[in-house]
PDB file of C-alpha atoms and ligand atoms in Angstrom:
ATOM      1  CA  ARG A   1     138.361 175.948 202.476  1.00 85.00           C
ATOM      2  CA  HIS A   2     140.745 177.743 200.133  1.00 92.00           C
ATOM      3  CA  GLY A   3     138.051 179.089 197.785  1.00 88.00           C
ATOM      4  CA  ALA A   4     139.275 176.908 194.905  1.00 92.00           C
ATOM      5  CA  ARG A   5     136.930 176.567 191.950  1.00 92.00           C
ATOM      6  CA  ILE A   6     136.591 173.049 190.634  1.00 93.00           C
ATOM      7  CA  VAL A   7     136.305 172.409 186.899  1.00 94.00           C
ATOM      8  CA  LEU A   8     135.169 168.981 185.778  1.00 95.00           C
ATOM      9  CA  ASP A   9     136.377 167.945 182.336  1.00 95.00           C
ATOM     10  CA  ALA A  10     133.431 165.695 181.530  1.00 96.00           C
ATOM     11  CA  ALA A  11     134.381 165.009 177.891  1.00 95.00           C
ATOM     12  CA  GLN A  12     134.713 161.290 178.585  1.00 93.00           C
ATOM     13  CA  LEU A  13     131.849 161.091 181.071  1.00 94.00           C
ATOM     14  CA  VAL A  14     128.789 162.682 179.474  1.00 94.00           C
ATOM     15  CA  PRO A  15     128.355 160.088 176.685  1.00 94.00           C
ATOM     16  CA  HIS A  16     128.133 157.367 179.336  1.00 94.00           C
ATOM     17  CA  GLN A  17     126.059 158.651 182.215  1.00 92.00           C
ATOM     18  CA  ALA A  18     123.743 161.453 183.243  1.00 92.00           C
ATOM     19  CA  VAL A  19     125.672 164.271 184.940  1.00 92.00           C
ATOM     20  CA  ASP A  20     124.103 166.331 187.714  1.00 91.00           C
ATOM     21  CA  ILE A  21     126.307 169.361 188.330  1.00 89.00           C
ATOM     22  CA  ALA A  22     124.750 170.180 191.698  1.00 89.00           C
ATOM     23  CA  ALA A  23     125.042 166.592 192.954  1.00 93.00           C
ATOM     24  CA  LEU A  24     128.694 166.404 191.891  1.00 91.00           C
ATOM     25  CA  ASP A  25     129.324 169.657 193.762  1.00 89.00           C
ATOM     26  CA  VAL A  26     131.629 171.089 191.091  1.00 93.00           C
ATOM     27  CA  ASP A  27     131.713 174.683 189.916  1.00 93.00           C
ATOM     28  CA  TRP A  28     132.164 174.185 186.194  1.00 94.00           C
ATOM     29  CA  VAL A  29     131.532 171.364 183.758  1.00 95.00           C
ATOM     30  CA  ALA A  30     133.006 171.313 180.258  1.00 96.00           C
ATOM     31  CA  PHE A  31     132.501 168.788 177.478  1.00 96.00           C
ATOM     32  CA  SER A  32     132.677 168.493 173.708  1.00 96.00           C
ATOM     33  CA  GLY A  33     129.657 167.800 171.550  1.00 96.00           C
ATOM     34  CA  HIS A  34     131.304 165.367 169.174  1.00 96.00           C
ATOM     35  CA  LYS A  35     131.998 162.847 171.939  1.00 94.00           C
ATOM     36  CA  LEU A  36     128.272 162.889 172.603  1.00 93.00           C
ATOM     37  CA  TYR A  37     127.349 161.996 168.996  1.00 95.00           C
ATOM     38  CA  ALA A  38     126.816 165.628 167.936  1.00 96.00           C
ATOM     39  CA  PRO A  39     128.890 167.010 165.024  1.00 94.00           C
ATOM     40  CA  PHE A  40     132.365 168.494 165.590  1.00 94.00           C
ATOM     41  CA  GLY A  41     132.831 172.139 166.438  1.00 92.00           C
ATOM     42  CA  SER A  42     130.709 172.891 169.481  1.00 93.00           C
ATOM     43  CA  GLY A  43     130.904 172.182 173.169  1.00 94.00           C
ATOM     44  CA  VAL A  44     129.494 173.159 176.529  1.00 94.00           C
ATOM     45  CA  LEU A  45     130.819 175.142 179.461  1.00 92.00           C
ATOM     46  CA  ALA A  46     128.288 175.199 182.262  1.00 92.00           C
ATOM     47  CA  GLY A  47     128.922 177.136 185.422  1.00 89.00           C
ATOM     48  CA  ARG A  48     127.714 179.705 187.868  1.00 87.00           C
ATOM     49  CA  PRO A  49     126.003 182.649 186.156  1.00 87.00           C
ATOM     50  CA  ASP A  50     127.530 185.280 188.438  1.00 89.00           C
ATOM     51  CA  TRP A  51     131.051 184.113 187.543  1.00 89.00           C
ATOM     52  CA  LEU A  52     130.206 184.043 183.853  1.00 90.00           C
ATOM     53  CA  ARG A  53     128.796 187.548 184.165  1.00 90.00           C
ATOM     54  CA  ASP A  54     132.059 188.771 185.767  1.00 90.00           C
ATOM     55  CA  ALA A  55     134.415 186.860 183.453  1.00 91.00           C
ATOM     56  CA  GLN A  56     136.270 188.538 180.622  1.00 92.00           C
ATOM     57  CA  PRO A  57     134.410 187.882 177.353  1.00 92.00           C
ATOM     58  CA  TYR A  58     135.576 184.649 175.807  1.00 84.00           C
ATOM     59  CA  LEU A  59     135.858 186.345 172.405  1.00 87.00           C
ATOM     60  CA  ALA A  60     136.069 190.062 171.787  1.00 87.00           C
ATOM     61  CA  GLY A  61     133.833 191.333 169.011  1.00 89.00           C
ATOM     62  CA  GLY A  62     130.404 192.348 167.821  1.00 89.00           C
ATOM     63  CA  GLY A  63     127.593 191.028 169.973  1.00 88.00           C
ATOM     64  CA  ALA A  64     129.733 190.924 173.119  1.00 93.00           C
ATOM     65  CA  THR A  65     130.207 194.694 173.138  1.00 93.00           C
ATOM     66  CA  ARG A  66     127.504 196.916 174.580  1.00 92.00           C
ATOM     67  CA  LYS A  67     129.177 200.259 173.896  1.00 93.00           C
ATOM     68  CA  VAL A  68     132.346 201.453 172.194  1.00 93.00           C
ATOM     69  CA  ALA A  69     133.175 205.123 172.767  1.00 95.00           C
ATOM     70  CA  ARG A  70     136.135 207.336 171.875  1.00 96.00           C
ATOM     71  CA  ARG A  71     137.828 208.992 174.827  1.00 94.00           C
ATOM     72  CA  ALA A  72     139.189 212.547 174.805  1.00 95.00           C
ATOM     73  CA  ASP A  73     142.715 211.185 174.221  1.00 95.00           C
ATOM     74  CA  GLY A  74     141.486 209.377 171.079  1.00 95.00           C
ATOM     75  CA  ARG A  75     141.654 205.872 172.516  1.00 95.00           C
ATOM     76  CA  LEU A  76     138.608 203.587 172.644  1.00 93.00           C
ATOM     77  CA  ASP A  77     136.661 202.460 175.679  1.00 94.00           C
ATOM     78  CA  VAL A  78     134.746 199.199 175.380  1.00 93.00           C
ATOM     79  CA  GLU A  79     131.893 198.217 177.627  1.00 94.00           C
ATOM     80  CA  TRP A  80     130.951 194.527 177.489  1.00 94.00           C
ATOM     81  CA  HIS A  81     127.478 193.105 177.761  1.00 93.00           C
ATOM     82  CA  THR A  82     126.504 191.845 181.165  1.00 90.00           C
ATOM     83  CA  ALA A  83     123.894 189.431 179.809  1.00 88.00           C
ATOM     84  CA  ILE A  84     125.811 186.160 179.991  1.00 85.00           C
ATOM     85  CA  ALA A  85     125.058 184.690 176.570  1.00 84.00           C
ATOM     86  CA  ALA A  86     125.791 187.933 174.722  1.00 88.00           C
ATOM     87  CA  ARG A  87     128.967 188.590 176.734  1.00 92.00           C
ATOM     88  CA  HIS A  88     130.561 185.301 175.660  1.00 90.00           C
ATOM     89  CA  GLU A  89     129.134 185.014 172.150  1.00 87.00           C
ATOM     90  CA  ALA A  90     130.871 187.526 169.930  1.00 91.00           C
ATOM     91  CA  GLY A  91     129.894 187.096 166.305  1.00 91.00           C
ATOM     92  CA  SER A  92     127.135 184.862 165.032  1.00 90.00           C
ATOM     93  CA  PRO A  93     126.633 181.981 167.425  1.00 86.00           C
ATOM     94  CA  ASN A  94     126.982 178.382 166.266  1.00 91.00           C
ATOM     95  CA  VAL A  95     123.234 177.822 166.290  1.00 94.00           C
ATOM     96  CA  ILE A  96     123.365 174.502 164.465  1.00 95.00           C
ATOM     97  CA  GLY A  97     126.098 173.242 166.814  1.00 95.00           C
ATOM     98  CA  ALA A  98     124.114 174.213 169.916  1.00 95.00           C
ATOM     99  CA  TYR A  99     120.951 172.660 168.500  1.00 96.00           C
ATOM    100  CA  ALA A 100     122.792 169.462 167.594  1.00 97.00           C
ATOM    101  CA  ILE A 101     124.226 169.069 171.119  1.00 97.00           C
ATOM    102  CA  ALA A 102     120.788 169.651 172.618  1.00 97.00           C
ATOM    103  CA  SER A 103     119.308 167.044 170.244  1.00 97.00           C
ATOM    104  CA  ALA A 104     122.026 164.529 171.137  1.00 96.00           C
ATOM    105  CA  CYS A 105     121.424 165.099 174.869  1.00 95.00           C
ATOM    106  CA  ARG A 106     117.683 164.690 174.357  1.00 96.00           C
ATOM    107  CA  ALA A 107     118.116 161.490 172.336  1.00 95.00           C
ATOM    108  CA  LEU A 108     120.403 159.952 174.978  1.00 95.00           C
ATOM    109  CA  THR A 109     118.069 160.956 177.774  1.00 95.00           C
ATOM    110  CA  GLU A 110     115.069 159.499 175.930  1.00 95.00           C
ATOM    111  CA  ALA A 111     116.969 156.277 175.199  1.00 93.00           C
ATOM    112  CA  GLY A 112     117.574 156.081 178.948  1.00 94.00           C
ATOM    113  CA  PHE A 113     120.934 156.483 180.634  1.00 91.00           C
ATOM    114  CA  ASP A 114     120.119 153.673 183.076  1.00 92.00           C
ATOM    115  CA  ARG A 115     119.750 151.192 180.239  1.00 93.00           C
ATOM    116  CA  LEU A 116     122.913 152.523 178.629  1.00 92.00           C
ATOM    117  CA  ALA A 117     124.859 152.237 181.903  1.00 91.00           C
ATOM    118  CA  ASP A 118     123.647 148.637 182.440  1.00 94.00           C
ATOM    119  CA  ARG A 119     124.765 147.669 178.972  1.00 95.00           C
ATOM    120  CA  GLU A 120     128.153 149.331 179.504  1.00 94.00           C
ATOM    121  CA  ARG A 121     128.648 147.465 182.763  1.00 93.00           C
ATOM    122  CA  GLN A 122     128.148 144.140 180.925  1.00 95.00           C
ATOM    123  CA  LEU A 123     130.570 145.098 178.153  1.00 96.00           C
ATOM    124  CA  LEU A 124     133.092 146.401 180.648  1.00 95.00           C
ATOM    125  CA  ALA A 125     132.982 143.136 182.617  1.00 95.00           C
ATOM    126  CA  GLN A 126     133.693 141.173 179.407  1.00 96.00           C
ATOM    127  CA  LEU A 127     136.500 143.553 178.513  1.00 97.00           C
ATOM    128  CA  ARG A 128     138.113 143.449 181.941  1.00 96.00           C
ATOM    129  CA  ASP A 129     137.861 139.653 182.234  1.00 96.00           C
ATOM    130  CA  GLY A 130     139.418 139.276 178.811  1.00 98.00           C
ATOM    131  CA  LEU A 131     142.284 141.660 179.555  1.00 97.00           C
ATOM    132  CA  ALA A 132     142.885 140.079 182.961  1.00 97.00           C
ATOM    133  CA  ALA A 133     143.687 136.825 181.136  1.00 98.00           C
ATOM    134  CA  VAL A 134     146.601 138.521 179.329  1.00 98.00           C
ATOM    135  CA  PRO A 135     149.360 138.899 181.932  1.00 97.00           C
ATOM    136  CA  GLU A 136     151.283 141.423 179.801  1.00 95.00           C
ATOM    137  CA  VAL A 137     148.381 143.897 179.991  1.00 97.00           C
ATOM    138  CA  ARG A 138     148.228 146.347 182.882  1.00 95.00           C
ATOM    139  CA  VAL A 139     144.948 148.244 183.230  1.00 95.00           C
ATOM    140  CA  LEU A 140     145.446 151.740 184.632  1.00 95.00           C
ATOM    141  CA  SER A 141     143.215 152.826 187.455  1.00 93.00           C
ATOM    142  CA  LEU A 142     143.193 155.929 189.566  1.00 90.00           C
ATOM    143  CA  PHE A 143     140.771 154.771 192.252  1.00 91.00           C
ATOM    144  CA  GLY A 144     141.325 150.994 192.207  1.00 88.00           C
ATOM    145  CA  PRO A 145     139.655 148.086 190.417  1.00 81.00           C
ATOM    146  CA  ASP A 146     136.389 148.279 192.398  1.00 85.00           C
ATOM    147  CA  SER A 147     135.686 151.943 191.701  1.00 88.00           C
ATOM    148  CA  ALA A 148     132.811 152.984 189.451  1.00 87.00           C
ATOM    149  CA  ARG A 149     133.782 153.105 185.779  1.00 89.00           C
ATOM    150  CA  VAL A 150     132.177 154.032 182.496  1.00 92.00           C
ATOM    151  CA  GLY A 151     132.967 152.354 179.186  1.00 94.00           C
ATOM    152  CA  VAL A 152     136.441 153.823 178.900  1.00 95.00           C
ATOM    153  CA  LEU A 153     139.513 151.859 179.898  1.00 96.00           C
ATOM    154  CA  SER A 154     143.220 152.700 179.678  1.00 96.00           C
ATOM    155  CA  PHE A 155     146.028 150.177 179.677  1.00 96.00           C
ATOM    156  CA  VAL A 156     149.631 149.486 178.742  1.00 95.00           C
ATOM    157  CA  VAL A 157     151.184 146.314 177.367  1.00 95.00           C
ATOM    158  CA  GLN A 158     154.499 145.145 178.720  1.00 92.00           C
ATOM    159  CA  GLY A 159     157.293 145.414 176.165  1.00 88.00           C
ATOM    160  CA  TRP A 160     155.224 147.549 173.810  1.00 90.00           C
ATOM    161  CA  ASN A 161     155.270 151.208 173.099  1.00 88.00           C
ATOM    162  CA  SER A 162     151.583 152.136 173.286  1.00 91.00           C
ATOM    163  CA  SER A 163     151.666 154.071 170.016  1.00 89.00           C
ATOM    164  CA  HIS A 164     153.063 151.009 168.265  1.00 91.00           C
ATOM    165  CA  PHE A 165     150.365 148.797 169.759  1.00 94.00           C
ATOM    166  CA  ALA A 166     147.602 151.253 168.816  1.00 95.00           C
ATOM    167  CA  ALA A 167     148.951 151.617 165.267  1.00 94.00           C
ATOM    168  CA  ALA A 168     149.035 147.831 164.844  1.00 95.00           C
ATOM    169  CA  LEU A 169     145.480 147.455 166.204  1.00 98.00           C
ATOM    170  CA  SER A 170     144.342 150.000 163.641  1.00 97.00           C
ATOM    171  CA  ALA A 171     146.351 148.891 160.601  1.00 97.00           C
ATOM    172  CA  GLU A 172     146.174 145.114 161.049  1.00 97.00           C
ATOM    173  CA  TYR A 173     142.838 144.636 162.811  1.00 98.00           C
ATOM    174  CA  GLY A 174     140.795 147.701 161.848  1.00 98.00           C
ATOM    175  CA  ILE A 175     140.297 148.667 165.496  1.00 98.00           C
ATOM    176  CA  GLY A 176     140.528 152.320 166.496  1.00 97.00           C
ATOM    177  CA  VAL A 177     141.835 153.136 169.971  1.00 97.00           C
ATOM    178  CA  ARG A 178     143.512 156.249 171.294  1.00 94.00           C
ATOM    179  CA  ASP A 179     147.125 156.335 172.460  1.00 93.00           C
ATOM    180  CA  GLY A 180     148.807 159.142 174.322  1.00 89.00           C
ATOM    181  CA  LEU A 181     148.331 160.949 177.591  1.00 88.00           C
ATOM    182  CA  PHE A 182     144.621 161.741 177.097  1.00 87.00           C
ATOM    183  CA  CYS A 183     144.405 165.453 177.914  1.00 85.00           C
ATOM    184  CA  ALA A 184     145.650 164.631 181.430  1.00 87.00           C
ATOM    185  CA  HIS A 185     149.433 164.462 181.027  1.00 86.00           C
ATOM    186  CA  PRO A 186     150.642 164.727 184.650  1.00 87.00           C
ATOM    187  CA  LEU A 187     147.978 162.284 185.842  1.00 89.00           C
ATOM    188  CA  VAL A 188     148.667 159.644 183.182  1.00 89.00           C
ATOM    189  CA  ARG A 189     152.414 160.007 183.722  1.00 88.00           C
ATOM    190  CA  THR A 190     151.834 159.358 187.424  1.00 89.00           C
ATOM    191  CA  LEU A 191     149.816 156.225 186.591  1.00 91.00           C
ATOM    192  CA  LEU A 192     152.665 155.106 184.315  1.00 89.00           C
ATOM    193  CA  ASP A 193     155.276 155.831 187.016  1.00 83.00           C
ATOM    194  CA  SER A 194     157.042 158.171 184.567  1.00 71.00           C
ATOM    195  CA  ALA A 195     159.033 161.251 185.356  1.00 64.00           C
ATOM    196  CA  PRO A 196     156.736 164.295 185.021  1.00 63.00           C
ATOM    197  CA  ASP A 197     158.511 165.568 181.907  1.00 63.00           C
ATOM    198  CA  GLU A 198     159.338 162.362 180.055  1.00 61.00           C
ATOM    199  CA  PRO A 199     158.110 162.543 176.469  1.00 54.00           C
ATOM    200  CA  GLY A 200     154.938 160.614 175.708  1.00 46.00           C
ATOM    201  CA  GLU A 201     155.167 160.530 171.925  1.00 47.00           C
ATOM    202  CA  CYS A 202     155.653 157.449 169.819  1.00 45.00           C
ATOM    203  CA  GLY A 203     159.393 158.026 169.690  1.00 40.00           C
ATOM    204  CA  ALA A 204     160.669 154.460 169.715  1.00 42.00           C
ATOM    205  CA  PRO A 205     158.065 152.129 168.231  1.00 42.00           C
ATOM    206  CA  ASP A 206     160.144 149.053 168.921  1.00 45.00           C
ATOM    207  CA  ALA A 207     160.329 149.166 172.684  1.00 48.00           C
ATOM    208  CA  ALA A 208     162.540 146.392 173.983  1.00 48.00           C
ATOM    209  CA  PRO A 209     160.691 143.596 175.806  1.00 47.00           C
ATOM    210  CA  GLY A 210     160.008 144.665 179.344  1.00 51.00           C
ATOM    211  CA  GLU A 211     160.552 148.322 178.517  1.00 58.00           C
ATOM    212  CA  ARG A 212     158.071 150.692 180.057  1.00 67.00           C
ATOM    213  CA  SER A 213     155.818 152.660 177.722  1.00 75.00           C
ATOM    214  CA  LEU A 214     155.737 156.416 178.180  1.00 80.00           C
ATOM    215  CA  ASN A 215     152.134 156.692 177.105  1.00 87.00           C
ATOM    216  CA  ALA A 216     149.009 154.557 177.304  1.00 93.00           C
ATOM    217  CA  ILE A 217     146.226 153.070 175.187  1.00 96.00           C
ATOM    218  CA  ARG A 218     142.589 153.991 175.726  1.00 96.00           C
ATOM    219  CA  VAL A 219     139.760 151.817 174.488  1.00 97.00           C
ATOM    220  CA  SER A 220     136.193 153.007 174.782  1.00 95.00           C
ATOM    221  CA  PHE A 221     132.776 151.963 173.632  1.00 93.00           C
ATOM    222  CA  GLY A 222     129.508 153.698 173.104  1.00 90.00           C
ATOM    223  CA  VAL A 223     125.828 153.357 172.566  1.00 91.00           C
ATOM    224  CA  GLY A 224     125.997 150.975 169.604  1.00 90.00           C
ATOM    225  CA  THR A 225     128.879 148.705 170.610  1.00 95.00           C
ATOM    226  CA  PRO A 226     127.962 145.027 170.124  1.00 96.00           C
ATOM    227  CA  ASP A 227     129.470 142.144 172.178  1.00 95.00           C
ATOM    228  CA  GLU A 228     131.252 141.030 169.053  1.00 97.00           C
ATOM    229  CA  HIS A 229     133.446 144.166 169.063  1.00 97.00           C
ATOM    230  CA  ILE A 230     134.717 143.343 172.540  1.00 97.00           C
ATOM    231  CA  ALA A 231     135.498 139.769 171.474  1.00 98.00           C
ATOM    232  CA  ARG A 232     137.273 141.025 168.350  1.00 98.00           C
ATOM    233  CA  PHE A 233     139.283 143.561 170.320  1.00 98.00           C
ATOM    234  CA  LEU A 234     140.370 140.940 172.875  1.00 98.00           C
ATOM    235  CA  ALA A 235     141.366 138.503 170.140  1.00 98.00           C
ATOM    236  CA  ALA A 236     143.474 141.227 168.500  1.00 98.00           C
ATOM    237  CA  VAL A 237     145.189 142.104 171.787  1.00 98.00           C
ATOM    238  CA  ARG A 238     145.987 138.433 172.429  1.00 98.00           C
ATOM    239  CA  ALA A 239     147.321 137.939 168.900  1.00 98.00           C
ATOM    240  CA  LEU A 240     149.538 141.034 169.059  1.00 97.00           C
ATOM    241  CA  VAL A 241     150.937 140.074 172.462  1.00 97.00           C
ATOM    242  CA  ARG A 242     151.638 136.469 171.418  1.00 97.00           C
ATOM    243  CA  GLU A 243     152.684 136.850 167.805  1.00 97.00           C
ATOM    244  CA  GLY A 244     153.783 140.491 167.558  1.00 95.00           C
ATOM    245  CA  ALA A 245     152.923 142.877 164.756  1.00 95.00           C
ATOM    246  CA  ARG A 246     153.049 141.509 161.214  1.00 95.00           C
ATOM    247  CA  TRP A 247     153.807 144.855 159.603  1.00 94.00           C
ATOM    248  CA  ASN A 248     156.701 147.277 160.108  1.00 92.00           C
ATOM    249  CA  TYR A 249     156.055 150.639 161.673  1.00 90.00           C
ATOM    250  CA  VAL A 250     157.907 153.940 161.635  1.00 87.00           C
ATOM    251  CA  THR A 251     157.524 157.244 163.404  1.00 83.00           C
ATOM    252  CA  GLU A 252     156.315 160.061 161.175  1.00 84.00           C
ATOM    253  CA  ASN A 253     155.563 163.511 162.558  1.00 80.00           C
ATOM    254  CA  GLY A 254     155.588 162.051 166.060  1.00 75.00           C
ATOM    255  CA  ARG A 255     153.040 159.345 165.163  1.00 80.00           C
ATOM    256  CA  CYS A 256     153.563 155.642 164.700  1.00 87.00           C
ATOM    257  CA  VAL A 257     152.385 154.578 161.231  1.00 90.00           C
ATOM    258  CA  PRO A 258     152.841 151.508 159.003  1.00 92.00           C
ATOM    259  CA  ALA A 259     156.035 151.728 156.945  1.00 91.00           C
ATOM    260  CA  ARG A 260     155.286 152.172 153.229  1.00 85.00           C
ATOM    261  CA  ASP A 261     157.340 149.372 151.764  1.00 74.00           C
TER     262      ASP A 261
HETATM  263  C1  LIG B   1     139.225 164.132 179.019  1.00 50.06           C
HETATM  264  C2  LIG B   1     139.265 164.884 177.713  1.00 50.06           C
HETATM  265  N1  LIG B   1     139.137 166.214 177.725  1.00 50.06           N
HETATM  266  C3  LIG B   1     139.151 166.935 176.588  1.00 50.06           C
HETATM  267  C4  LIG B   1     139.304 166.318 175.372  1.00 50.06           C
HETATM  268  C5  LIG B   1     139.380 167.167 174.137  1.00 50.06           C
HETATM  269  O1  LIG B   1     138.179 167.252 173.514  1.00 50.06           O
HETATM  270  P1  LIG B   1     138.067 167.745 171.983  1.00 50.06           P
HETATM  271  O2  LIG B   1     138.117 166.502 171.159  1.00 50.06           O
HETATM  272  O3  LIG B   1     136.774 168.448 171.904  1.00 50.06           O
HETATM  273  O4  LIG B   1     139.234 168.637 171.701  1.00 50.06           O
HETATM  274  C6  LIG B   1     139.439 164.944 175.310  1.00 50.06           C
HETATM  275  C7  LIG B   1     139.620 164.275 174.004  1.00 50.06           C
HETATM  276  O5  LIG B   1     139.879 163.108 173.881  1.00 50.06           O
HETATM  277  C8  LIG B   1     139.411 164.195 176.510  1.00 50.06           C
HETATM  278  O6  LIG B   1     139.544 162.860 176.507  1.00 50.06           O
END
């Protein structure tokens, strides 16, 4: 109605399910290759060709320029390519990165997204049942508990700063989760009932019991996650909630880390 263009940040979606841009009715889709099992350093922006053709080149430089001419006043006029790939690919393109993303997409498609999604549903059910049995854990949800989900789940733990909890999971249990506001700061702050500009950094690792965390924890699984990892994660969450962290933690450069003593 208002001519808005919709961009879908699919970084957390594409490793878990097939994405059909036309069916989703969005204008742009962006995602990073490394979350899809490709190496770091390349990503995808897919969108309407006419808009890409009209857009300012993403990078100025050789390859994106069609003509550079000196005007009578001595200044330079630059004409950009109108072929989409050339227009947005100044310099030598990251051929290996593009090939690696394509290979990862092909491998996932061949493995079968339906099978992957079924497996994730089972793991997610185990994860959610396990977390539901820990009253201090609050799972965050934008669309409610019955909405469709992929294998990514965000939560907070009552009385814990999320950065502290994540650091303890990593240091004491060898489990990697993400803490923070997940590239969606206003949205996550809304889910946390925070003021829009409250800081989300580690800040105070020893939140007083009952204190509200200003950021959240995100746990996710992927193609190779075995049942045992879910069980181990749940056991670690239960142990931390009941017994607390065994180590001391400090804030260094805005991150919660084990104290070196
Ligand atoms: C939703 C979302 N968008 C974007 C990003 C950033 O992706 P990258 O790691 O390529 O910087 C992340 C990273 O976690 C993410 O979760």
